PDB file of C-alpha atoms in Angstrom:
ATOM      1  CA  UNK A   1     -40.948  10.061 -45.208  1.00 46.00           C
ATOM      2  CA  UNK A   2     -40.772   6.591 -44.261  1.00 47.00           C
ATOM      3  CA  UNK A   3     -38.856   6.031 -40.731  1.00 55.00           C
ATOM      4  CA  UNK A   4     -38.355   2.451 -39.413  1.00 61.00           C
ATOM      5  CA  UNK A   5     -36.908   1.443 -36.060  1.00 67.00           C
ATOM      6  CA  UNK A   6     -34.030  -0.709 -35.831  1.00 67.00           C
ATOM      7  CA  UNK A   7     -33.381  -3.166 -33.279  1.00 69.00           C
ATOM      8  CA  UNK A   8     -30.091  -2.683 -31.292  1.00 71.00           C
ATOM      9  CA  UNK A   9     -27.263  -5.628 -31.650  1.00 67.00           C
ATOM     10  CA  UNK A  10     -25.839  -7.600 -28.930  1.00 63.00           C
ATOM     11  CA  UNK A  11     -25.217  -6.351 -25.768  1.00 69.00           C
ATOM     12  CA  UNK A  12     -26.000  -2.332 -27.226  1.00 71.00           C
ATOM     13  CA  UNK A  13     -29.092   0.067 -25.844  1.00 66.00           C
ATOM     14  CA  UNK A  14     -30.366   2.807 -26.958  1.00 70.00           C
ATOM     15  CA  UNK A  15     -32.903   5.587 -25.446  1.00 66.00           C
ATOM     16  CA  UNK A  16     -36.115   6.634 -27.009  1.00 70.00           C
ATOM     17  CA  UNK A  17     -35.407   8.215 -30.228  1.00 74.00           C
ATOM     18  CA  UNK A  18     -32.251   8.304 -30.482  1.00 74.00           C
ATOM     19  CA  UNK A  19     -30.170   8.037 -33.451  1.00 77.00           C
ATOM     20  CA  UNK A  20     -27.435   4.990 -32.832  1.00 76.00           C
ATOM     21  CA  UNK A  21     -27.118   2.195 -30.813  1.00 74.00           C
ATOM     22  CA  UNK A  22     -24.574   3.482 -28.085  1.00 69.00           C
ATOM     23  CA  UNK A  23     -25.353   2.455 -24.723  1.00 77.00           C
ATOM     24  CA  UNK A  24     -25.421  -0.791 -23.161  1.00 82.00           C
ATOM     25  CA  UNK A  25     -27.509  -2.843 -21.386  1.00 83.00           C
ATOM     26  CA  UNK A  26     -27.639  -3.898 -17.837  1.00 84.00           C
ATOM     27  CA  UNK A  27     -24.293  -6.228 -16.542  1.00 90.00           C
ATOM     28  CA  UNK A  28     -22.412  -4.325 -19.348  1.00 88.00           C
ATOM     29  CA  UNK A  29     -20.349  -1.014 -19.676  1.00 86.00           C
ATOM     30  CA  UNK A  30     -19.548   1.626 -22.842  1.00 82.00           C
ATOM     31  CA  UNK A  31     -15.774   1.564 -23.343  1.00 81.00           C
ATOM     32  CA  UNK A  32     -15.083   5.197 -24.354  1.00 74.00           C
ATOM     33  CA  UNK A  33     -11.889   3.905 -25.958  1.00 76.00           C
ATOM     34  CA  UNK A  34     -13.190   1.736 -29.102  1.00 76.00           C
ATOM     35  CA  UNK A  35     -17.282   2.037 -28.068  1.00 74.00           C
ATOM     36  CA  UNK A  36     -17.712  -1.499 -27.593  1.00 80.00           C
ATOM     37  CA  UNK A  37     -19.987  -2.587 -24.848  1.00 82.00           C
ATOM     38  CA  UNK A  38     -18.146  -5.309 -22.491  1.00 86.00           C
ATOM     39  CA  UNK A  39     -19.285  -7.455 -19.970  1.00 89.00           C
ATOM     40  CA  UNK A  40     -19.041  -5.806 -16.121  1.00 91.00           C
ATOM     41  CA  UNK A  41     -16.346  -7.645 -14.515  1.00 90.00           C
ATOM     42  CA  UNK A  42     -16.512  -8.950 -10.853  1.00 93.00           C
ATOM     43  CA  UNK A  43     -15.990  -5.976  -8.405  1.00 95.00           C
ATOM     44  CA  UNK A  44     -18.263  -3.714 -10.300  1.00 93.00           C
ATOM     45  CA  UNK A  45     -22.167  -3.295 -10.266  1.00 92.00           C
ATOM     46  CA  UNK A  46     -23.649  -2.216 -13.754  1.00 89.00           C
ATOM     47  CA  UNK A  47     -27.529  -2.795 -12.614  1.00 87.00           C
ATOM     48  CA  UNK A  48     -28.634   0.127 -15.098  1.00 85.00           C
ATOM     49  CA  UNK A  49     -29.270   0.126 -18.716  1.00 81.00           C
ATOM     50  CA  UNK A  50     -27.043   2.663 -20.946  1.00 78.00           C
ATOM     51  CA  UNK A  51     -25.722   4.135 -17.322  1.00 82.00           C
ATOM     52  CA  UNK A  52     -22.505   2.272 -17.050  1.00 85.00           C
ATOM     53  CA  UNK A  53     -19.200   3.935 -18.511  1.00 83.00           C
ATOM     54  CA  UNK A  54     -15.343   2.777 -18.469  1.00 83.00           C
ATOM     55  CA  UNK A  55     -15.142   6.498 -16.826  1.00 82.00           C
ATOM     56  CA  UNK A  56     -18.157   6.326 -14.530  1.00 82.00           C
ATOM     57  CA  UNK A  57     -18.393   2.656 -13.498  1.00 87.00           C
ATOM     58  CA  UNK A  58     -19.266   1.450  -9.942  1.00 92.00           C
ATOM     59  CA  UNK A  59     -16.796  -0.454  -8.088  1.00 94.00           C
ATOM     60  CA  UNK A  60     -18.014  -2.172  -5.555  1.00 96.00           C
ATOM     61  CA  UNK A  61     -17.129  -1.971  -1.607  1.00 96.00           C
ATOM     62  CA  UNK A  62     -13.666  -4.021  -0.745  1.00 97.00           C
ATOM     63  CA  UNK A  63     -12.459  -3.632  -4.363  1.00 96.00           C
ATOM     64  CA  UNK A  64      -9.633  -1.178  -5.761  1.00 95.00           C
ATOM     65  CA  UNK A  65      -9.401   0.255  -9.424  1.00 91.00           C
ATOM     66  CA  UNK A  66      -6.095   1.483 -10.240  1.00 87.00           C
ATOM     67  CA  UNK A  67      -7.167   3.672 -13.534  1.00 85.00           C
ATOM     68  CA  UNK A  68     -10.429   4.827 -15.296  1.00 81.00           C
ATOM     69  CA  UNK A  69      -9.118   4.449 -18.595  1.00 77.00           C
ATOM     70  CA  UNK A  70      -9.384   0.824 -21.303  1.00 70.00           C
ATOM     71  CA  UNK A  71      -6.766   2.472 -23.352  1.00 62.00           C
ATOM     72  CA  UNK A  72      -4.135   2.563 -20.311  1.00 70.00           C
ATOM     73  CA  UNK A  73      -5.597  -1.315 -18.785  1.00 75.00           C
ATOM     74  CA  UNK A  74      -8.374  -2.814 -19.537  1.00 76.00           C
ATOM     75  CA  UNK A  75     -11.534  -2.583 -16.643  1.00 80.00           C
ATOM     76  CA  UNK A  76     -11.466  -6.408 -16.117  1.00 77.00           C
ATOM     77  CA  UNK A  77      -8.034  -6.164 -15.538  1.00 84.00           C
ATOM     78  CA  UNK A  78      -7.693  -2.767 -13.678  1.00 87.00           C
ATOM     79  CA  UNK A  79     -10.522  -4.199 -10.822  1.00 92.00           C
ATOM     80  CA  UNK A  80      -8.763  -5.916  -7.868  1.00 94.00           C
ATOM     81  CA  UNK A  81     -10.312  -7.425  -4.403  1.00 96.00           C
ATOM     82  CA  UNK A  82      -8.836  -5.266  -1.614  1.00 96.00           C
ATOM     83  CA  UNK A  83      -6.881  -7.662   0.819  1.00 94.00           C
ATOM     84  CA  UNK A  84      -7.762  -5.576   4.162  1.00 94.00           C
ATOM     85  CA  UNK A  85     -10.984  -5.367   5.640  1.00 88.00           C
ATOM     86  CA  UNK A  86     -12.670  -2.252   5.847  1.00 92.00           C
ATOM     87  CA  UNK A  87      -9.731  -0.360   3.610  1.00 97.00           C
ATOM     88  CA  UNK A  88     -11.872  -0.030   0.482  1.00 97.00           C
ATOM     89  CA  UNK A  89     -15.291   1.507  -0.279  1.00 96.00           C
ATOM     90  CA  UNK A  90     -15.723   1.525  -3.668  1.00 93.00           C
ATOM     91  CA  UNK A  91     -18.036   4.172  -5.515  1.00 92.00           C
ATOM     92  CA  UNK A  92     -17.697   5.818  -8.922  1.00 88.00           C
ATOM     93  CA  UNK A  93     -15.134   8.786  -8.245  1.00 84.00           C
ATOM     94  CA  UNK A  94     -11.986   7.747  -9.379  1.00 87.00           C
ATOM     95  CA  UNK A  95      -9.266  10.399  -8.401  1.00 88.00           C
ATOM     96  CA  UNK A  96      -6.327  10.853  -7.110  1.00 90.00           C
ATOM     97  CA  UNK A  97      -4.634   7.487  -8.262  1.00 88.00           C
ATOM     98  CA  UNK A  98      -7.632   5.577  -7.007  1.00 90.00           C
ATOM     99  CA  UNK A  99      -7.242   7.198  -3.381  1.00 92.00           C
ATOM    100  CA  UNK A 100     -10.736   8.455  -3.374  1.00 93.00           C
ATOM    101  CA  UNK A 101     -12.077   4.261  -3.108  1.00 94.00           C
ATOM    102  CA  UNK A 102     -10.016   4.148   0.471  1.00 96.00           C
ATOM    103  CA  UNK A 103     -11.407   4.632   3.356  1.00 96.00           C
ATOM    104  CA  UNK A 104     -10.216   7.439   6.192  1.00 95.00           C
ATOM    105  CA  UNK A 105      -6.622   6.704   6.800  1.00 96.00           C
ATOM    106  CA  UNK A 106      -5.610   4.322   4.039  1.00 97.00           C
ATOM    107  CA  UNK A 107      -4.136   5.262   0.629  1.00 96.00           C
ATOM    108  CA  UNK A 108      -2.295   3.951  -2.087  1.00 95.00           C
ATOM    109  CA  UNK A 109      -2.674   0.512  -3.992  1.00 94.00           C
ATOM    110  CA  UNK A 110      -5.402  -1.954  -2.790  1.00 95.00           C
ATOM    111  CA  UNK A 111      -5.928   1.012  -0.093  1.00 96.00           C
ATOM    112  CA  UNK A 112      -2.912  -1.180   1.701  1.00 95.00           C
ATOM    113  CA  UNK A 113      -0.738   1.995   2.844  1.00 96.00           C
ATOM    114  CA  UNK A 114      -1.338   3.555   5.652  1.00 96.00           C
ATOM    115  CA  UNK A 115      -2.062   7.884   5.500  1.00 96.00           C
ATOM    116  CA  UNK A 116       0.166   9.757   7.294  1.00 94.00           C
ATOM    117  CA  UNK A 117      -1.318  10.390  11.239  1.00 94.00           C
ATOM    118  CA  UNK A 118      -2.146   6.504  11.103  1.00 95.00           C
ATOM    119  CA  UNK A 119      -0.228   3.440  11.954  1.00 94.00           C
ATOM    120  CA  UNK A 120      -0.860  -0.299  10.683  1.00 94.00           C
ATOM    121  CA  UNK A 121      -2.222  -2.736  13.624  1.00 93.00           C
ATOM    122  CA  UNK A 122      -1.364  -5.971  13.241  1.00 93.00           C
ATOM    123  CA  UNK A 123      -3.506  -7.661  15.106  1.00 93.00           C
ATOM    124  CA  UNK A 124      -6.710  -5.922  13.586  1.00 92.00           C
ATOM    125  CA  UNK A 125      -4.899  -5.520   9.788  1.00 93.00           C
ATOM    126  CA  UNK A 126      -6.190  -1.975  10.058  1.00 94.00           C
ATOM    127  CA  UNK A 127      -4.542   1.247  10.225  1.00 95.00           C
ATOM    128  CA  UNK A 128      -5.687   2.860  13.106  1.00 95.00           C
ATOM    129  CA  UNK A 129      -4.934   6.781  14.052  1.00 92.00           C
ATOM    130  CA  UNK A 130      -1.964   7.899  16.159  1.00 92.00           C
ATOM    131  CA  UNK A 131      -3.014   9.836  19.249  1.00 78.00           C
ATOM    132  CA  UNK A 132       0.603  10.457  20.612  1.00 58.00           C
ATOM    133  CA  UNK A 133       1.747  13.715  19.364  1.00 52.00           C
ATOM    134  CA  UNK A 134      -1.172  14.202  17.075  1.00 50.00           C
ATOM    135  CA  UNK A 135      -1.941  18.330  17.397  1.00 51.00           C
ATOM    136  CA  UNK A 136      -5.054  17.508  16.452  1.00 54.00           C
ATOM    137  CA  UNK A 137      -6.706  15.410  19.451  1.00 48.00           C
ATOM    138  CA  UNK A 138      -8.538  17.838  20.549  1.00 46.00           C
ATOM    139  CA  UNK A 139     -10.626  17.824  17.366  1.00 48.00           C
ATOM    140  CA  UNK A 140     -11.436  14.359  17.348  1.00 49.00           C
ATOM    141  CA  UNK A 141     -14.984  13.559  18.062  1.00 51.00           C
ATOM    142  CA  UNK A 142     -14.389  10.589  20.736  1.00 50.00           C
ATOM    143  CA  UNK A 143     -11.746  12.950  22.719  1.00 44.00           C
ATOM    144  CA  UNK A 144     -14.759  16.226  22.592  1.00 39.00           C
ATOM    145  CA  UNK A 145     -16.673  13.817  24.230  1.00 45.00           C
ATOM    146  CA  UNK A 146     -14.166  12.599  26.805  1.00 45.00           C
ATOM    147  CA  UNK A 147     -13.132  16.086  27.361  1.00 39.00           C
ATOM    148  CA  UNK A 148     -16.626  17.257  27.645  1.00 41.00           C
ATOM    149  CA  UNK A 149     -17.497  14.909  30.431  1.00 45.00           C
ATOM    150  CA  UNK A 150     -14.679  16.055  32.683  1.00 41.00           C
ATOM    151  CA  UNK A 151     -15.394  19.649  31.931  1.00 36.00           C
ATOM    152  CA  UNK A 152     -18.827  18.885  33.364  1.00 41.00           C
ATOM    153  CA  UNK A 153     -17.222  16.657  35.868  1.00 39.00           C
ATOM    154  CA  UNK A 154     -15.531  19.559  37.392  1.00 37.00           C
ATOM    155  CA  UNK A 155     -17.965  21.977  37.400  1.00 35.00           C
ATOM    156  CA  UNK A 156     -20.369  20.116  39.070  1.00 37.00           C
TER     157      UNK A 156
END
């Protein structure tokens, strides 16, 4: 039996033995929905061959993605720069309605709403937590600390 290797097309990879060309090369991504490979557009980092998916793709700190999904919007098109500092950080988990690329105490598009318990400083365009009438306060590490050094205030 006679087996000859065939060079992958385009921007297409494919591992040791395998069977098809299916994965893509570095800079691109697989789109699940019609298994095309497509250039990674600007927000995301694709620095791996055949790792990058339309499901799994890395979107990179201060940028948003809004669904993991071609067939709903397309990835170049579904990628946006965050417009506050510090509000986005990007990864490869999309959930919750892109939630899970916000930082601690911002949700919702672009990461530009703030979570309930926070409030939305102008000054720093940042949503900083509220300490008035927060139950929690005592949990939070800066206030252990405070609390801790008047605890050992007193008892000295």
């Amino acid at each position: 039996m006679n087996r000859r290797c065939t060079a992958c097309s385009g921007a297409f990879y494919s591992y040791e033995a395998a069977k098809e060309c299916t994965q893509c090369l570095r800079d691109n991504y697989y789109s699940l929905d019609d298994n095309q490979c497509y250039l990674c557009p600007e927000g995301t980092t694709c620095t791996d061959d055949g790792v990058s998916t339309t499901e799994h793709l890395l979107i990179d700190e201060n940028y948003w993605r809004g669904t993991n999904q071609d067939a709903i919007k397309p990835v170049k098109e579904a990628v946006h720069a965050c417009n506050l500092p510090f509000a986005c950080l990007g990864g490869t988990n999309f959930s919750d309605g892109g939630n899970s690329y916000c930082a601690e105490g911002y949700q919702g598009p672009l990461c530009q709403v703030c979570e309930l318990g926070y409030f939305f400083n102008a000054d720093e365009q940042t949503c900083d937590w509220c300490v008035k009438g927060d139950p929690s306060v005592f949990t939070k590490p800066i206030f252990l600390v405070i609390y801790a050094a008047i605890g050992i205030a007193i008892l000295s």
